[in-house]
């Protein structure tokens, strides 16, 4: 009797163990497959008050809706230079960065001297960040050649704006030795112009720019042009520049179109991203441009046709193939 009882008990236990193994096998296998299919992407943007952050947030939303298994998130950062360093240490997978800074990093020049990072890859260029050169209308300054002997705010020391200022003046034959250099942020430059402590300032940003609007609300301003021939020379030497026209009426009291040059905000990754995923990302983003337009006013400047303008590094193969279709 005991033998029969224990025999039945052993049989039941064996069956339960088999059933458990089957269930665990099915559930566990499915769970592992689901986890493996997840694609986690961190997108480095900029400060929460800037342009990069809302655009990056919209990108994450698009990728999550458009690519199966995608789990993308945008994070606030210190913008371009910080973003390149984060790509380098692998803490982010994608980053919005100015194309001139990407060029410097990939070639080991300017602020990335002796810090060359040659594995950066472009997904797309996005929208222009224009090199705006502003002075007061009563300054007597009409061209870059007039800067000699003047006090010029060139941007914060070691910034992308400072490099733009130096390169543009160099194209006109004006060196730092010919001017009184003032290393000022956009806000500081605006205050200095209004107070008469500088004569002209460089501001690299999407227009209209708050710092220049602030000046124009109190003083009459003039934007200094970069003529087409000089722009061509700049682009030949520094391929990250593109030609831009600042429309009349962009700033109060100044109703002339102004020729200028721009650098481009761009979406960057590294060679760690495979071509298939790069192509998926490009397709998702540029098939949902309305969402980017809704995120920020600069979104209307993002187009598939312009996605390789000013491309300053080698592209991800999948993204390049998408745009060349």
PDB file of C-alpha atoms in Angstrom:
ATOM      1  CA  UNK A   1       0.000   0.000   0.000  1.00  0.00           C
ATOM      2  CA  UNK A   2       2.803   2.341   0.991  1.00  0.00           C
ATOM      3  CA  UNK A   3       4.692   1.390  -2.122  1.00  0.00           C
ATOM      4  CA  UNK A   4       1.666   2.190  -4.312  1.00  0.00           C
ATOM      5  CA  UNK A   5       1.119   5.519  -2.550  1.00  0.00           C
ATOM      6  CA  UNK A   6       4.724   6.629  -2.835  1.00  0.00           C
ATOM      7  CA  UNK A   7       4.849   5.425  -6.437  1.00  0.00           C
ATOM      8  CA  UNK A   8       1.865   7.578  -7.355  1.00  0.00           C
ATOM      9  CA  UNK A   9       3.347  10.535  -5.432  1.00  0.00           C
ATOM     10  CA  UNK A  10       6.634  10.172  -7.303  1.00  0.00           C
ATOM     11  CA  UNK A  11       4.771  10.073 -10.624  1.00  0.00           C
ATOM     12  CA  UNK A  12       2.805  13.224  -9.758  1.00  0.00           C
ATOM     13  CA  UNK A  13       5.980  15.051  -8.700  1.00  0.00           C
ATOM     14  CA  UNK A  14       7.709  14.053 -11.922  1.00  0.00           C
ATOM     15  CA  UNK A  15       4.779  15.303 -13.985  1.00  0.00           C
ATOM     16  CA  UNK A  16       4.737  18.603 -12.067  1.00  0.00           C
ATOM     17  CA  UNK A  17       8.449  19.048 -12.644  1.00  0.00           C
ATOM     18  CA  UNK A  18       8.054  18.441 -16.385  1.00  0.00           C
ATOM     19  CA  UNK A  19       5.118  20.867 -16.593  1.00  0.00           C
ATOM     20  CA  UNK A  20       7.085  23.495 -14.702  1.00  0.00           C
ATOM     21  CA  UNK A  21      10.066  23.059 -17.026  1.00  0.00           C
ATOM     22  CA  UNK A  22       7.822  23.431 -20.074  1.00  0.00           C
ATOM     23  CA  UNK A  23       6.167  26.568 -18.701  1.00  0.00           C
ATOM     24  CA  UNK A  24       9.473  28.120 -17.655  1.00  0.00           C
ATOM     25  CA  UNK A  25      10.945  27.169 -21.002  1.00  0.00           C
ATOM     26  CA  UNK A  26       8.103  28.828 -22.906  1.00  0.00           C
ATOM     27  CA  UNK A  27       7.819  31.883 -20.669  1.00  0.00           C
ATOM     28  CA  UNK A  28      11.559  32.343 -20.191  1.00  0.00           C
ATOM     29  CA  UNK A  29      12.344  31.881 -23.847  1.00  0.00           C
ATOM     30  CA  UNK A  30       9.709  34.400 -24.850  1.00  0.00           C
ATOM     31  CA  UNK A  31      10.936  36.894 -22.272  1.00  0.00           C
ATOM     32  CA  UNK A  32      14.559  36.587 -23.348  1.00  0.00           C
ATOM     33  CA  UNK A  33      13.598  37.004 -26.973  1.00  0.00           C
ATOM     34  CA  UNK A  34      11.646  40.142 -26.167  1.00  0.00           C
ATOM     35  CA  UNK A  35      14.568  41.573 -24.169  1.00  0.00           C
ATOM     36  CA  UNK A  36      17.040  40.752 -26.936  1.00  0.00           C
ATOM     37  CA  UNK A  37      14.823  42.489 -29.497  1.00  0.00           C
ATOM     38  CA  UNK A  38      14.853  45.757 -27.549  1.00  0.00           C
ATOM     39  CA  UNK A  39      17.015  48.533 -28.990  1.00  0.00           C
ATOM     40  CA  UNK A  40      18.064  51.006 -26.302  1.00  0.00           C
ATOM     41  CA  UNK A  41      19.267  54.386 -27.599  1.00  0.00           C
ATOM     42  CA  UNK A  42      20.336  57.419 -25.588  1.00  0.00           C
ATOM     43  CA  UNK A  43      20.187  60.713 -27.519  1.00  0.00           C
ATOM     44  CA  UNK A  44      22.374  63.582 -26.256  1.00  0.00           C
ATOM     45  CA  UNK A  45      20.787  66.998 -26.859  1.00  0.00           C
ATOM     46  CA  UNK A  46      21.513  70.271 -25.033  1.00  0.00           C
ATOM     47  CA  UNK A  47      20.129  72.488 -22.291  1.00  0.00           C
ATOM     48  CA  UNK A  48      16.393  72.346 -21.625  1.00  0.00           C
ATOM     49  CA  UNK A  49      15.989  76.001 -22.670  1.00  0.00           C
ATOM     50  CA  UNK A  50      17.711  75.483 -26.032  1.00  0.00           C
ATOM     51  CA  UNK A  51      16.773  74.049 -29.421  1.00  0.00           C
ATOM     52  CA  UNK A  52      18.463  70.652 -29.268  1.00  0.00           C
ATOM     53  CA  UNK A  53      16.433  69.373 -26.308  1.00  0.00           C
ATOM     54  CA  UNK A  54      12.907  69.620 -27.789  1.00  0.00           C
ATOM     55  CA  UNK A  55      14.115  68.360 -31.187  1.00  0.00           C
ATOM     56  CA  UNK A  56      15.856  65.421 -29.501  1.00  0.00           C
ATOM     57  CA  UNK A  57      12.755  64.630 -27.471  1.00  0.00           C
ATOM     58  CA  UNK A  58      10.643  64.553 -30.630  1.00  0.00           C
ATOM     59  CA  UNK A  59      13.222  62.280 -32.269  1.00  0.00           C
ATOM     60  CA  UNK A  60      13.015  59.814 -29.391  1.00  0.00           C
ATOM     61  CA  UNK A  61       9.220  59.806 -29.647  1.00  0.00           C
ATOM     62  CA  UNK A  62       9.357  59.160 -33.413  1.00  0.00           C
ATOM     63  CA  UNK A  63      11.872  56.333 -33.073  1.00  0.00           C
ATOM     64  CA  UNK A  64       9.854  54.640 -30.323  1.00  0.00           C
ATOM     65  CA  UNK A  65       6.704  54.711 -32.462  1.00  0.00           C
ATOM     66  CA  UNK A  66       8.334  53.802 -35.769  1.00  0.00           C
ATOM     67  CA  UNK A  67      10.950  51.132 -35.016  1.00  0.00           C
ATOM     68  CA  UNK A  68       9.781  47.844 -33.425  1.00  0.00           C
ATOM     69  CA  UNK A  69      11.416  47.211 -30.057  1.00  0.00           C
ATOM     70  CA  UNK A  70      12.945  50.692 -29.884  1.00  0.00           C
ATOM     71  CA  UNK A  71      13.455  52.299 -26.481  1.00  0.00           C
ATOM     72  CA  UNK A  72      14.965  55.728 -27.196  1.00  0.00           C
ATOM     73  CA  UNK A  73      15.314  58.561 -24.721  1.00  0.00           C
ATOM     74  CA  UNK A  74      16.634  62.108 -24.998  1.00  0.00           C
ATOM     75  CA  UNK A  75      18.774  63.587 -22.260  1.00  0.00           C
ATOM     76  CA  UNK A  76      19.736  67.163 -21.470  1.00  0.00           C
ATOM     77  CA  UNK A  77      23.481  67.844 -21.807  1.00  0.00           C
ATOM     78  CA  UNK A  78      26.024  70.626 -22.201  1.00  0.00           C
ATOM     79  CA  UNK A  79      25.482  70.509 -26.015  1.00  0.00           C
ATOM     80  CA  UNK A  80      27.977  69.966 -28.843  1.00  0.00           C
ATOM     81  CA  UNK A  81      31.403  69.540 -27.198  1.00  0.00           C
ATOM     82  CA  UNK A  82      29.963  67.570 -24.283  1.00  0.00           C
ATOM     83  CA  UNK A  83      27.941  65.432 -26.699  1.00  0.00           C
ATOM     84  CA  UNK A  84      31.014  64.464 -28.720  1.00  0.00           C
ATOM     85  CA  UNK A  85      32.799  63.460 -25.521  1.00  0.00           C
ATOM     86  CA  UNK A  86      29.766  61.373 -24.514  1.00  0.00           C
ATOM     87  CA  UNK A  87      29.807  59.613 -27.880  1.00  0.00           C
ATOM     88  CA  UNK A  88      33.494  58.950 -27.312  1.00  0.00           C
ATOM     89  CA  UNK A  89      32.991  57.307 -23.917  1.00  0.00           C
ATOM     90  CA  UNK A  90      29.940  55.370 -25.129  1.00  0.00           C
ATOM     91  CA  UNK A  91      27.454  56.878 -22.671  1.00  0.00           C
ATOM     92  CA  UNK A  92      25.171  57.938 -25.570  1.00  0.00           C
ATOM     93  CA  UNK A  93      24.416  56.402 -28.977  1.00  0.00           C
ATOM     94  CA  UNK A  94      23.219  59.455 -30.883  1.00  0.00           C
ATOM     95  CA  UNK A  95      23.887  63.159 -30.417  1.00  0.00           C
ATOM     96  CA  UNK A  96      22.875  66.491 -31.901  1.00  0.00           C
ATOM     97  CA  UNK A  97      26.086  68.404 -32.610  1.00  0.00           C
ATOM     98  CA  UNK A  98      27.194  71.372 -34.733  1.00  0.00           C
ATOM     99  CA  UNK A  99      28.843  70.087 -37.908  1.00  0.00           C
ATOM    100  CA  UNK A 100      31.899  72.321 -37.497  1.00  0.00           C
ATOM    101  CA  UNK A 101      32.639  70.806 -34.082  1.00  0.00           C
ATOM    102  CA  UNK A 102      32.150  67.331 -35.540  1.00  0.00           C
ATOM    103  CA  UNK A 103      34.688  68.270 -38.222  1.00  0.00           C
ATOM    104  CA  UNK A 104      37.178  69.495 -35.598  1.00  0.00           C
ATOM    105  CA  UNK A 105      36.756  66.305 -33.555  1.00  0.00           C
ATOM    106  CA  UNK A 106      37.173  63.968 -36.532  1.00  0.00           C
ATOM    107  CA  UNK A 107      40.276  65.864 -37.687  1.00  0.00           C
ATOM    108  CA  UNK A 108      41.801  66.592 -34.265  1.00  0.00           C
ATOM    109  CA  UNK A 109      41.796  70.392 -34.660  1.00  0.00           C
ATOM    110  CA  UNK A 110      40.668  73.476 -32.698  1.00  0.00           C
ATOM    111  CA  UNK A 111      39.303  72.464 -29.265  1.00  0.00           C
ATOM    112  CA  UNK A 112      39.917  68.784 -30.148  1.00  0.00           C
ATOM    113  CA  UNK A 113      43.592  69.203 -30.936  1.00  0.00           C
ATOM    114  CA  UNK A 114      45.405  65.993 -29.902  1.00  0.00           C
ATOM    115  CA  UNK A 115      41.963  64.472 -29.169  1.00  0.00           C
ATOM    116  CA  UNK A 116      41.103  63.147 -32.617  1.00  0.00           C
ATOM    117  CA  UNK A 117      37.983  60.992 -32.820  1.00  0.00           C
ATOM    118  CA  UNK A 118      37.881  59.405 -36.252  1.00  0.00           C
ATOM    119  CA  UNK A 119      34.989  56.986 -35.667  1.00  0.00           C
ATOM    120  CA  UNK A 120      32.198  59.597 -35.767  1.00  0.00           C
ATOM    121  CA  UNK A 121      29.500  58.915 -38.363  1.00  0.00           C
ATOM    122  CA  UNK A 122      26.778  61.218 -39.637  1.00  0.00           C
ATOM    123  CA  UNK A 123      23.102  60.272 -39.778  1.00  0.00           C
ATOM    124  CA  UNK A 124      21.873  63.593 -41.242  1.00  0.00           C
ATOM    125  CA  UNK A 125      22.358  67.326 -41.145  1.00  0.00           C
ATOM    126  CA  UNK A 126      19.303  69.062 -39.718  1.00  0.00           C
ATOM    127  CA  UNK A 127      19.043  72.858 -39.849  1.00  0.00           C
ATOM    128  CA  UNK A 128      21.359  75.873 -40.107  1.00  0.00           C
ATOM    129  CA  UNK A 129      22.886  77.695 -37.169  1.00  0.00           C
ATOM    130  CA  UNK A 130      23.800  80.990 -38.761  1.00  0.00           C
ATOM    131  CA  UNK A 131      26.954  83.001 -38.138  1.00  0.00           C
ATOM    132  CA  UNK A 132      25.341  86.366 -37.440  1.00  0.00           C
ATOM    133  CA  UNK A 133      27.569  89.438 -37.213  1.00  0.00           C
ATOM    134  CA  UNK A 134      25.807  92.321 -35.513  1.00  0.00           C
ATOM    135  CA  UNK A 135      26.709  95.946 -34.914  1.00  0.00           C
ATOM    136  CA  UNK A 136      24.791  99.151 -34.233  1.00  0.00           C
ATOM    137  CA  UNK A 137      23.643 101.177 -37.229  1.00  0.00           C
ATOM    138  CA  UNK A 138      25.558 104.233 -36.056  1.00  0.00           C
ATOM    139  CA  UNK A 139      28.865 102.343 -35.659  1.00  0.00           C
ATOM    140  CA  UNK A 140      30.051 103.108 -39.188  1.00  0.00           C
ATOM    141  CA  UNK A 141      30.876  99.407 -39.680  1.00  0.00           C
ATOM    142  CA  UNK A 142      29.503  98.006 -42.938  1.00  0.00           C
ATOM    143  CA  UNK A 143      31.874  95.157 -43.854  1.00  0.00           C
ATOM    144  CA  UNK A 144      34.192  92.743 -42.043  1.00  0.00           C
ATOM    145  CA  UNK A 145      37.111  94.726 -43.470  1.00  0.00           C
ATOM    146  CA  UNK A 146      35.960  97.646 -41.269  1.00  0.00           C
ATOM    147  CA  UNK A 147      36.725  95.643 -38.111  1.00  0.00           C
ATOM    148  CA  UNK A 148      40.359  96.761 -38.001  1.00  0.00           C
ATOM    149  CA  UNK A 149      40.988  98.800 -34.867  1.00  0.00           C
ATOM    150  CA  UNK A 150      37.570  97.906 -33.436  1.00  0.00           C
ATOM    151  CA  UNK A 151      36.467  95.966 -30.346  1.00  0.00           C
ATOM    152  CA  UNK A 152      35.028  92.646 -31.519  1.00  0.00           C
ATOM    153  CA  UNK A 153      33.141  90.133 -29.368  1.00  0.00           C
ATOM    154  CA  UNK A 154      34.131  86.767 -30.877  1.00  0.00           C
ATOM    155  CA  UNK A 155      32.260  84.409 -28.550  1.00  0.00           C
ATOM    156  CA  UNK A 156      33.404  82.574 -25.438  1.00  0.00           C
ATOM    157  CA  UNK A 157      37.047  81.472 -25.481  1.00  0.00           C
ATOM    158  CA  UNK A 158      37.451  78.087 -27.166  1.00  0.00           C
ATOM    159  CA  UNK A 159      33.839  78.002 -28.376  1.00  0.00           C
ATOM    160  CA  UNK A 160      32.536  77.106 -31.816  1.00  0.00           C
ATOM    161  CA  UNK A 161      31.473  80.729 -32.295  1.00  0.00           C
ATOM    162  CA  UNK A 162      35.016  81.919 -31.595  1.00  0.00           C
ATOM    163  CA  UNK A 163      36.371  79.578 -34.267  1.00  0.00           C
ATOM    164  CA  UNK A 164      33.712  80.837 -36.722  1.00  0.00           C
ATOM    165  CA  UNK A 165      34.668  84.456 -36.002  1.00  0.00           C
ATOM    166  CA  UNK A 166      38.373  83.786 -36.531  1.00  0.00           C
ATOM    167  CA  UNK A 167      37.778  81.886 -39.779  1.00  0.00           C
ATOM    168  CA  UNK A 168      35.402  84.478 -41.261  1.00  0.00           C
ATOM    169  CA  UNK A 169      37.691  87.394 -40.417  1.00  0.00           C
ATOM    170  CA  UNK A 170      40.675  85.474 -41.802  1.00  0.00           C
ATOM    171  CA  UNK A 171      38.807  85.127 -45.124  1.00  0.00           C
ATOM    172  CA  UNK A 172      38.674  88.939 -45.239  1.00  0.00           C
ATOM    173  CA  UNK A 173      42.319  89.312 -44.280  1.00  0.00           C
ATOM    174  CA  UNK A 174      41.540  90.484 -40.736  1.00  0.00           C
ATOM    175  CA  UNK A 175      43.555  88.861 -37.928  1.00  0.00           C
ATOM    176  CA  UNK A 176      43.155  89.023 -34.166  1.00  0.00           C
ATOM    177  CA  UNK A 177      46.194  91.305 -34.134  1.00  0.00           C
ATOM    178  CA  UNK A 178      44.135  93.859 -36.122  1.00  0.00           C
ATOM    179  CA  UNK A 179      41.299  94.080 -33.569  1.00  0.00           C
ATOM    180  CA  UNK A 180      40.681  94.257 -29.842  1.00  0.00           C
ATOM    181  CA  UNK A 181      39.395  90.757 -29.070  1.00  0.00           C
ATOM    182  CA  UNK A 182      36.601  90.376 -26.525  1.00  0.00           C
ATOM    183  CA  UNK A 183      35.758  86.811 -25.442  1.00  0.00           C
ATOM    184  CA  UNK A 184      32.081  87.149 -24.523  1.00  0.00           C
ATOM    185  CA  UNK A 185      29.032  84.881 -24.458  1.00  0.00           C
ATOM    186  CA  UNK A 186      25.977  85.871 -26.491  1.00  0.00           C
ATOM    187  CA  UNK A 187      24.286  87.528 -23.518  1.00  0.00           C
ATOM    188  CA  UNK A 188      27.450  89.361 -22.484  1.00  0.00           C
ATOM    189  CA  UNK A 189      28.037  90.529 -26.056  1.00  0.00           C
ATOM    190  CA  UNK A 190      24.471  91.870 -26.294  1.00  0.00           C
ATOM    191  CA  UNK A 191      24.898  93.884 -23.101  1.00  0.00           C
ATOM    192  CA  UNK A 192      28.302  95.165 -24.213  1.00  0.00           C
ATOM    193  CA  UNK A 193      26.934  96.308 -27.583  1.00  0.00           C
ATOM    194  CA  UNK A 194      24.013  98.132 -25.970  1.00  0.00           C
ATOM    195  CA  UNK A 195      26.368  99.820 -23.492  1.00  0.00           C
ATOM    196  CA  UNK A 196      28.904 100.787 -26.162  1.00  0.00           C
ATOM    197  CA  UNK A 197      31.664  98.575 -24.746  1.00  0.00           C
ATOM    198  CA  UNK A 198      32.133  96.597 -27.979  1.00  0.00           C
ATOM    199  CA  UNK A 199      31.633  97.604 -31.596  1.00  0.00           C
ATOM    200  CA  UNK A 200      30.576  94.330 -33.197  1.00  0.00           C
ATOM    201  CA  UNK A 201      29.672  90.813 -32.069  1.00  0.00           C
ATOM    202  CA  UNK A 202      29.554  87.323 -33.569  1.00  0.00           C
ATOM    203  CA  UNK A 203      26.598  85.119 -32.655  1.00  0.00           C
ATOM    204  CA  UNK A 204      26.267  81.598 -34.092  1.00  0.00           C
ATOM    205  CA  UNK A 205      22.694  80.437 -33.571  1.00  0.00           C
ATOM    206  CA  UNK A 206      19.424  79.897 -35.376  1.00  0.00           C
ATOM    207  CA  UNK A 207      17.724  83.157 -36.245  1.00  0.00           C
ATOM    208  CA  UNK A 208      15.973  85.096 -34.845  1.00  0.00           C
ATOM    209  CA  UNK A 209      18.306  84.908 -31.846  1.00  0.00           C
ATOM    210  CA  UNK A 210      17.127  86.186 -28.471  1.00  0.00           C
ATOM    211  CA  UNK A 211      20.408  87.991 -27.750  1.00  0.00           C
ATOM    212  CA  UNK A 212      20.154  90.036 -30.965  1.00  0.00           C
ATOM    213  CA  UNK A 213      16.415  90.629 -30.504  1.00  0.00           C
ATOM    214  CA  UNK A 214      17.296  92.082 -27.122  1.00  0.00           C
ATOM    215  CA  UNK A 215      19.708  94.574 -28.699  1.00  0.00           C
ATOM    216  CA  UNK A 216      17.267  95.448 -31.519  1.00  0.00           C
ATOM    217  CA  UNK A 217      14.506  96.192 -28.996  1.00  0.00           C
ATOM    218  CA  UNK A 218      16.583  99.094 -27.660  1.00  0.00           C
ATOM    219  CA  UNK A 219      19.049 100.109 -30.383  1.00  0.00           C
ATOM    220  CA  UNK A 220      19.021 100.080 -34.188  1.00  0.00           C
ATOM    221  CA  UNK A 221      21.168  97.209 -35.433  1.00  0.00           C
ATOM    222  CA  UNK A 222      22.920  96.272 -38.647  1.00  0.00           C
ATOM    223  CA  UNK A 223      23.847  92.744 -39.725  1.00  0.00           C
ATOM    224  CA  UNK A 224      27.203  92.518 -41.514  1.00  0.00           C
ATOM    225  CA  UNK A 225      27.102  90.348 -44.669  1.00  0.00           C
ATOM    226  CA  UNK A 226      29.444  87.610 -45.819  1.00  0.00           C
ATOM    227  CA  UNK A 227      29.511  88.043 -49.600  1.00  0.00           C
ATOM    228  CA  UNK A 228      29.161  85.082 -51.969  1.00  0.00           C
ATOM    229  CA  UNK A 229      32.790  85.070 -53.147  1.00  0.00           C
ATOM    230  CA  UNK A 230      34.100  85.018 -49.574  1.00  0.00           C
ATOM    231  CA  UNK A 231      31.585  82.332 -48.646  1.00  0.00           C
ATOM    232  CA  UNK A 232      32.897  80.200 -51.524  1.00  0.00           C
ATOM    233  CA  UNK A 233      36.476  80.583 -50.249  1.00  0.00           C
ATOM    234  CA  UNK A 234      35.375  79.627 -46.744  1.00  0.00           C
ATOM    235  CA  UNK A 235      33.501  76.545 -47.939  1.00  0.00           C
ATOM    236  CA  UNK A 236      36.483  75.451 -50.048  1.00  0.00           C
ATOM    237  CA  UNK A 237      38.687  75.538 -46.937  1.00  0.00           C
ATOM    238  CA  UNK A 238      36.093  74.546 -44.327  1.00  0.00           C
ATOM    239  CA  UNK A 239      33.489  72.251 -45.932  1.00  0.00           C
ATOM    240  CA  UNK A 240      31.119  72.431 -42.980  1.00  0.00           C
ATOM    241  CA  UNK A 241      29.934  75.943 -43.926  1.00  0.00           C
ATOM    242  CA  UNK A 242      26.850  76.524 -46.062  1.00  0.00           C
ATOM    243  CA  UNK A 243      25.470  79.701 -47.643  1.00  0.00           C
ATOM    244  CA  UNK A 244      22.481  81.299 -45.940  1.00  0.00           C
ATOM    245  CA  UNK A 245      20.284  84.360 -46.433  1.00  0.00           C
ATOM    246  CA  UNK A 246      18.924  86.092 -43.338  1.00  0.00           C
ATOM    247  CA  UNK A 247      15.543  87.513 -44.441  1.00  0.00           C
ATOM    248  CA  UNK A 248      14.620  91.181 -44.167  1.00  0.00           C
ATOM    249  CA  UNK A 249      12.631  91.884 -41.030  1.00  0.00           C
ATOM    250  CA  UNK A 250      14.255  89.133 -38.976  1.00  0.00           C
ATOM    251  CA  UNK A 251      15.159  91.839 -36.475  1.00  0.00           C
ATOM    252  CA  UNK A 252      13.235  95.015 -35.696  1.00  0.00           C
ATOM    253  CA  UNK A 253      14.418  98.083 -37.575  1.00  0.00           C
ATOM    254  CA  UNK A 254      16.603  96.248 -40.096  1.00  0.00           C
ATOM    255  CA  UNK A 255      14.741  95.474 -43.306  1.00  0.00           C
ATOM    256  CA  UNK A 256      17.379  94.126 -45.676  1.00  0.00           C
ATOM    257  CA  UNK A 257      18.168  90.585 -46.734  1.00  0.00           C
ATOM    258  CA  UNK A 258      21.665  89.689 -45.562  1.00  0.00           C
ATOM    259  CA  UNK A 259      23.931  87.045 -47.092  1.00  0.00           C
ATOM    260  CA  UNK A 260      25.629  84.934 -44.454  1.00  0.00           C
ATOM    261  CA  UNK A 261      27.177  81.543 -43.788  1.00  0.00           C
ATOM    262  CA  UNK A 262      25.923  78.881 -41.444  1.00  0.00           C
ATOM    263  CA  UNK A 263      27.111  75.761 -39.764  1.00  0.00           C
ATOM    264  CA  UNK A 264      24.604  72.947 -39.458  1.00  0.00           C
ATOM    265  CA  UNK A 265      23.113  71.158 -36.499  1.00  0.00           C
ATOM    266  CA  UNK A 266      23.468  67.469 -37.294  1.00  0.00           C
ATOM    267  CA  UNK A 267      22.632  64.048 -35.884  1.00  0.00           C
ATOM    268  CA  UNK A 268      25.784  62.031 -35.188  1.00  0.00           C
ATOM    269  CA  UNK A 269      26.621  58.509 -34.069  1.00  0.00           C
ATOM    270  CA  UNK A 270      29.758  56.359 -34.136  1.00  0.00           C
ATOM    271  CA  UNK A 271      30.909  53.355 -36.157  1.00  0.00           C
ATOM    272  CA  UNK A 272      29.485  51.144 -33.391  1.00  0.00           C
ATOM    273  CA  UNK A 273      26.009  51.641 -34.875  1.00  0.00           C
ATOM    274  CA  UNK A 274      25.339  49.133 -37.649  1.00  0.00           C
ATOM    275  CA  UNK A 275      24.191  50.322 -41.050  1.00  0.00           C
ATOM    276  CA  UNK A 276      20.782  48.656 -40.806  1.00  0.00           C
ATOM    277  CA  UNK A 277      19.843  50.590 -37.670  1.00  0.00           C
ATOM    278  CA  UNK A 278      21.261  53.831 -39.072  1.00  0.00           C
ATOM    279  CA  UNK A 279      19.019  53.421 -42.109  1.00  0.00           C
ATOM    280  CA  UNK A 280      15.986  52.712 -39.927  1.00  0.00           C
ATOM    281  CA  UNK A 281      16.640  55.836 -37.876  1.00  0.00           C
ATOM    282  CA  UNK A 282      17.013  58.056 -40.946  1.00  0.00           C
ATOM    283  CA  UNK A 283      13.844  56.640 -42.507  1.00  0.00           C
ATOM    284  CA  UNK A 284      11.805  57.038 -39.304  1.00  0.00           C
ATOM    285  CA  UNK A 285      12.866  60.633 -38.664  1.00  0.00           C
ATOM    286  CA  UNK A 286      12.518  61.901 -42.214  1.00  0.00           C
ATOM    287  CA  UNK A 287       9.173  60.176 -42.673  1.00  0.00           C
ATOM    288  CA  UNK A 288       7.798  62.103 -39.671  1.00  0.00           C
ATOM    289  CA  UNK A 289       9.008  65.659 -40.249  1.00  0.00           C
ATOM    290  CA  UNK A 290       5.673  67.112 -39.096  1.00  0.00           C
ATOM    291  CA  UNK A 291       6.484  65.954 -35.553  1.00  0.00           C
ATOM    292  CA  UNK A 292       9.854  67.733 -35.686  1.00  0.00           C
ATOM    293  CA  UNK A 293       8.164  70.896 -36.976  1.00  0.00           C
ATOM    294  CA  UNK A 294       5.749  70.750 -34.050  1.00  0.00           C
ATOM    295  CA  UNK A 295       8.612  70.384 -31.556  1.00  0.00           C
ATOM    296  CA  UNK A 296      10.347  73.685 -32.406  1.00  0.00           C
ATOM    297  CA  UNK A 297      10.250  76.393 -35.082  1.00  0.00           C
ATOM    298  CA  UNK A 298      13.608  75.220 -36.510  1.00  0.00           C
ATOM    299  CA  UNK A 299      11.907  71.928 -37.371  1.00  0.00           C
ATOM    300  CA  UNK A 300      10.501  73.509 -40.533  1.00  0.00           C
ATOM    301  CA  UNK A 301      14.074  73.836 -41.829  1.00  0.00           C
ATOM    302  CA  UNK A 302      14.741  70.078 -41.590  1.00  0.00           C
ATOM    303  CA  UNK A 303      14.267  68.449 -45.000  1.00  0.00           C
ATOM    304  CA  UNK A 304      15.251  65.197 -46.677  1.00  0.00           C
ATOM    305  CA  UNK A 305      16.645  67.173 -49.612  1.00  0.00           C
ATOM    306  CA  UNK A 306      19.022  69.081 -47.323  1.00  0.00           C
ATOM    307  CA  UNK A 307      20.015  66.176 -45.089  1.00  0.00           C
ATOM    308  CA  UNK A 308      23.528  65.888 -46.509  1.00  0.00           C
ATOM    309  CA  UNK A 309      24.273  69.623 -46.882  1.00  0.00           C
ATOM    310  CA  UNK A 310      27.364  70.468 -44.861  1.00  0.00           C
ATOM    311  CA  UNK A 311      27.957  66.808 -43.924  1.00  0.00           C
ATOM    312  CA  UNK A 312      31.362  67.035 -42.275  1.00  0.00           C
ATOM    313  CA  UNK A 313      32.140  63.379 -41.480  1.00  0.00           C
ATOM    314  CA  UNK A 314      31.719  59.989 -43.117  1.00  0.00           C
ATOM    315  CA  UNK A 315      28.079  58.905 -43.031  1.00  0.00           C
ATOM    316  CA  UNK A 316      26.572  55.773 -41.545  1.00  0.00           C
ATOM    317  CA  UNK A 317      26.152  53.495 -44.560  1.00  0.00           C
ATOM    318  CA  UNK A 318      22.448  52.821 -44.030  1.00  0.00           C
ATOM    319  CA  UNK A 319      21.597  56.499 -43.569  1.00  0.00           C
ATOM    320  CA  UNK A 320      23.578  57.461 -46.653  1.00  0.00           C
ATOM    321  CA  UNK A 321      21.795  54.830 -48.718  1.00  0.00           C
ATOM    322  CA  UNK A 322      18.397  56.141 -47.535  1.00  0.00           C
ATOM    323  CA  UNK A 323      19.133  59.719 -48.603  1.00  0.00           C
ATOM    324  CA  UNK A 324      20.582  58.695 -51.959  1.00  0.00           C
ATOM    325  CA  UNK A 325      17.468  56.769 -52.978  1.00  0.00           C
TER     326      UNK A 325
END
